[in-house]
Amino acid sequence: MKEFLVDSVFFGAFISLAAYEAGLLLKRKLKLPILNPLLIGTILVVLVLVLLNVEYEHYNEGARYISYLLTPATVCLAVPLYQQLTLLKKNAKAVAAGILAGVLTSLVSVFLLAKLFGLTHEQYVTLLPKSITTAIGLGVSQELGGIETITVAVIIITGILGNVIAESLCKIFRIQEPVAKGLAIGTASHAIGTAKAMELGQVEGAMSSLAIAVAGLLTVVGASVFAGFM
């Protein structure tokens, strides 16, 4: 039975989708922020692979087809942004300042933590693209000489944390402006965080979608500069 599953080209895709669906059902039933479907799905996939003793390469043969949808899915986030184009023009200066501040905060925090924990240059540049979408972050990590697999893991963890705690942080710091919420979430936790922003409202989702693209471009430039600091 195990050989049949592993050898199937649909094994990776099926396990990924089934695990995510299980995460969705658990979130709907218990309604706890920590039960993020992506987090639960990731844990379930890891458990299945460990229990069945399946190599990652076998799993990825099918799962990679889902990964191909990442870039077009990110591009589709432009739709809610287009719907809020008037609001964007009205708050253009605040939007630009907010995204720039978020990108700088991300890069500076990685630099300071790398110094504090004595990371090597390779480890340091691996973490620099942590707050941008995987489609862009992988290229940045590869160009700077980072460890791509760890970069992917860090990006996913950052996104999940943003998705889980974004709403609570906004309440704690009394951030009520929809534009500010969306920009903060999108800049800090890319597409996974944007899923939460869209749950909060159309404006939050649109601003978060914008932040993904702009923060990604700024990080490409900023990471190249910061890579030379260490």
Coordinates of C-alpha atoms in Angstrom, one line a residue:
M1 CA 0.0 0.0 0.0
K2 CA 2.8 2.4 0.9
E3 CA 4.6 1.7 -2.4
F4 CA 1.4 2.4 -4.3
L5 CA 0.9 5.7 -2.6
V6 CA 4.5 6.9 -2.9
D7 CA 4.8 5.9 -6.5
S8 CA 1.6 7.8 -7.4
V9 CA 2.2 11.1 -9.2
F10 CA -0.7 12.5 -7.2
F11 CA 0.6 11.5 -3.8
G12 CA 2.2 14.8 -2.9
A13 CA -0.7 16.9 -4.2
F14 CA -3.3 14.8 -2.5
I15 CA -1.5 14.8 0.9
S16 CA -1.0 18.6 0.7
L17 CA -4.7 19.4 -0.2
A18 CA -6.1 16.9 2.3
A19 CA -3.9 18.2 5.1
Y20 CA -5.0 21.8 4.3
E21 CA -8.6 20.8 4.2
A22 CA -8.3 19.2 7.6
G23 CA -6.8 22.4 8.9
L24 CA -9.7 24.4 7.5
L25 CA -12.2 22.1 9.2
L26 CA -10.4 22.3 12.5
K27 CA -10.3 26.1 12.3
R28 CA -14.0 26.4 11.5
K29 CA -14.9 24.0 14.4
L30 CA -12.7 25.4 17.2
K31 CA -12.3 29.0 15.8
L32 CA -8.9 29.5 17.5
P33 CA -6.4 31.9 15.8
I34 CA -3.5 29.5 16.5
L35 CA -5.2 26.8 14.4
N36 CA -4.1 28.4 11.1
P37 CA -5.0 26.0 8.2
L38 CA -1.5 26.3 6.7
L39 CA 0.2 25.6 10.0
I40 CA -2.0 22.6 10.7
G41 CA -1.6 21.4 7.1
T42 CA 2.2 21.7 7.3
I43 CA 2.3 19.7 10.6
L44 CA 0.0 17.0 9.2
V45 CA 2.1 16.6 6.0
V46 CA 5.3 16.3 8.1
L47 CA 3.6 13.7 10.3
V48 CA 2.4 11.7 7.3
L49 CA 5.9 11.7 5.7
V50 CA 7.6 10.7 9.0
L51 CA 5.1 7.9 9.8
L52 CA 5.2 6.5 6.3
N53 CA 9.0 7.1 6.0
V54 CA 8.6 8.9 2.7
E55 CA 11.5 10.9 1.3
Y56 CA 10.9 14.5 0.5
E57 CA 11.8 14.0 -3.1
H58 CA 9.0 11.5 -3.6
Y59 CA 6.5 13.8 -1.9
N60 CA 7.7 16.8 -4.0
E61 CA 7.2 15.0 -7.3
G62 CA 3.4 15.6 -6.9
A63 CA 3.4 18.6 -4.5
R64 CA 5.5 20.7 -6.9
Y65 CA 2.5 21.1 -9.2
I66 CA 0.7 23.1 -6.4
S67 CA 3.8 25.3 -6.1
Y68 CA 3.5 26.2 -9.8
L69 CA 0.3 28.1 -8.9
L70 CA 2.1 30.4 -6.4
T71 CA 3.2 33.0 -8.8
P72 CA -0.2 33.4 -10.7
A73 CA -2.0 33.4 -7.3
T74 CA 0.2 36.3 -6.2
V75 CA -0.5 38.2 -9.4
C76 CA -4.2 37.8 -8.9
L77 CA -3.9 39.8 -5.7
A78 CA -3.8 42.8 -8.0
V79 CA -7.6 42.5 -8.4
P80 CA -8.7 43.9 -5.0
L81 CA -6.0 46.5 -5.3
Y82 CA -7.5 47.7 -8.6
Q83 CA -10.9 47.9 -6.9
Q84 CA -9.4 50.3 -4.3
L85 CA -7.4 52.4 -6.7
T86 CA -9.0 55.7 -5.6
L87 CA -8.2 55.1 -2.0
L88 CA -4.6 54.2 -2.9
K89 CA -4.2 57.5 -4.8
K90 CA -5.7 59.4 -1.9
N91 CA -3.2 57.9 0.6
A92 CA -0.2 57.6 -1.7
K93 CA 2.4 59.3 0.5
A94 CA 1.3 57.4 3.6
V95 CA 1.3 54.1 1.7
A96 CA 4.8 54.7 0.4
A97 CA 6.2 55.7 3.8
G98 CA 4.5 52.8 5.6
I99 CA 5.9 50.1 3.2
L100 CA 9.4 51.6 3.3
A101 CA 9.4 51.7 7.1
G102 CA 8.2 48.1 7.2
V103 CA 10.9 46.9 4.8
L104 CA 13.7 48.7 6.6
T105 CA 12.4 47.4 10.0
S106 CA 12.6 43.8 8.6
L107 CA 16.1 44.2 7.2
V108 CA 17.5 46.0 10.2
S109 CA 16.0 43.4 12.6
V110 CA 17.6 40.6 10.7
F111 CA 21.0 42.4 10.7
L112 CA 20.8 43.0 14.5
L113 CA 19.8 39.5 15.3
A114 CA 22.5 38.1 13.1
K115 CA 25.1 40.1 14.9
L116 CA 23.6 39.2 18.3
F117 CA 23.7 35.5 17.6
G118 CA 26.9 35.5 15.6
L119 CA 25.4 34.1 12.4
T120 CA 27.6 33.5 9.3
H121 CA 27.2 35.5 6.2
E122 CA 25.4 32.6 4.5
Q123 CA 23.0 32.3 7.4
Y124 CA 22.5 36.0 7.5
V125 CA 21.6 36.5 3.8
T126 CA 19.3 33.4 4.0
L127 CA 17.1 35.3 6.5
L128 CA 17.0 38.7 4.8
P129 CA 14.1 37.9 2.5
K130 CA 11.9 36.5 5.3
S131 CA 9.1 38.9 4.9
I132 CA 8.5 38.7 1.1
T133 CA 6.6 36.2 -0.9
T134 CA 8.4 32.9 -1.8
A135 CA 8.4 33.7 -5.5
I136 CA 10.6 36.7 -5.0
G137 CA 12.4 35.5 -1.8
L138 CA 13.9 32.4 -3.4
G139 CA 15.6 34.5 -6.1
V140 CA 17.0 36.9 -3.6
S141 CA 18.4 34.1 -1.4
Q142 CA 19.9 32.4 -4.4
E143 CA 21.5 35.6 -5.7
L144 CA 23.0 36.5 -2.3
G145 CA 24.3 33.0 -1.7
G146 CA 21.8 31.9 1.0
I147 CA 20.4 28.5 1.7
E148 CA 17.2 28.4 -0.4
T149 CA 15.4 25.6 1.5
I150 CA 15.8 27.4 4.8
T151 CA 14.7 30.7 3.2
V152 CA 11.5 29.0 2.1
A153 CA 10.9 27.6 5.6
V154 CA 11.6 31.1 7.2
I155 CA 9.2 32.8 4.7
I156 CA 6.4 30.3 5.5
I157 CA 6.9 30.6 9.3
T158 CA 6.9 34.4 9.0
G159 CA 3.7 34.3 7.0
I160 CA 2.0 31.9 9.4
L161 CA 2.9 34.0 12.4
G162 CA 1.6 37.1 10.7
N163 CA -1.6 35.4 9.8
V164 CA -2.1 34.1 13.4
I165 CA -1.2 37.2 15.4
A166 CA -2.0 40.1 13.0
E167 CA -5.5 40.8 14.2
S168 CA -4.5 40.5 17.9
L169 CA -1.6 42.9 17.5
C170 CA -3.8 45.4 15.8
K171 CA -6.2 45.3 18.8
I172 CA -3.4 45.5 21.3
F173 CA -1.9 48.6 19.7
R174 CA -5.3 50.0 18.8
I175 CA -4.7 50.2 15.1
Q176 CA -8.1 50.8 13.6
E177 CA -7.3 52.4 10.2
P178 CA -7.9 49.8 7.5
V179 CA -5.1 51.1 5.3
A180 CA -2.6 50.9 8.1
K181 CA -3.7 47.4 9.0
G182 CA -3.4 46.2 5.4
L183 CA 0.0 47.7 4.8
A184 CA 1.4 46.4 8.1
I185 CA 0.2 42.8 7.4
G186 CA 1.3 42.7 3.8
T187 CA 4.7 44.2 4.4
A188 CA 5.5 41.9 7.3
S189 CA 3.9 38.6 6.3
H190 CA 3.4 38.7 2.5
A191 CA 0.7 36.5 0.8
I192 CA -0.1 34.3 3.8
G193 CA -0.7 37.3 6.0
T194 CA -2.7 38.9 3.2
A195 CA -5.2 36.0 3.5
K196 CA -5.9 37.3 7.0
A197 CA -6.1 40.9 5.8
M198 CA -8.8 39.9 3.3
E199 CA -10.8 38.4 6.1
L200 CA -10.6 41.7 7.9
G201 CA -12.0 43.7 5.0
Q202 CA -11.7 44.7 1.3
V203 CA -9.5 47.8 2.1
E204 CA -7.2 45.8 4.3
G205 CA -6.9 43.1 1.6
A206 CA -6.2 45.6 -1.2
M207 CA -3.5 47.5 0.8
S208 CA -1.9 44.2 1.8
S209 CA -1.8 43.1 -1.8
L210 CA -0.1 46.3 -2.8
A211 CA 2.4 45.9 0.1
I212 CA 3.4 42.4 -1.1
A213 CA 4.5 43.7 -4.5
V214 CA 6.2 46.9 -3.4
A215 CA 7.9 45.4 -0.3
G216 CA 9.2 42.6 -2.5
L217 CA 10.8 45.1 -5.0
L218 CA 12.2 47.2 -2.2
T219 CA 13.6 44.1 -0.4
V220 CA 15.4 43.0 -3.6
V221 CA 17.3 46.3 -3.6
G222 CA 17.6 46.6 0.2
A223 CA 18.8 43.0 0.8
S224 CA 21.6 43.5 -1.8
V225 CA 22.7 46.6 0.2
F226 CA 22.4 45.0 3.6
A227 CA 24.2 41.8 2.5
G228 CA 27.4 43.9 2.4
F229 CA 27.1 44.9 6.0
M230 CA 28.1 41.5 7.2

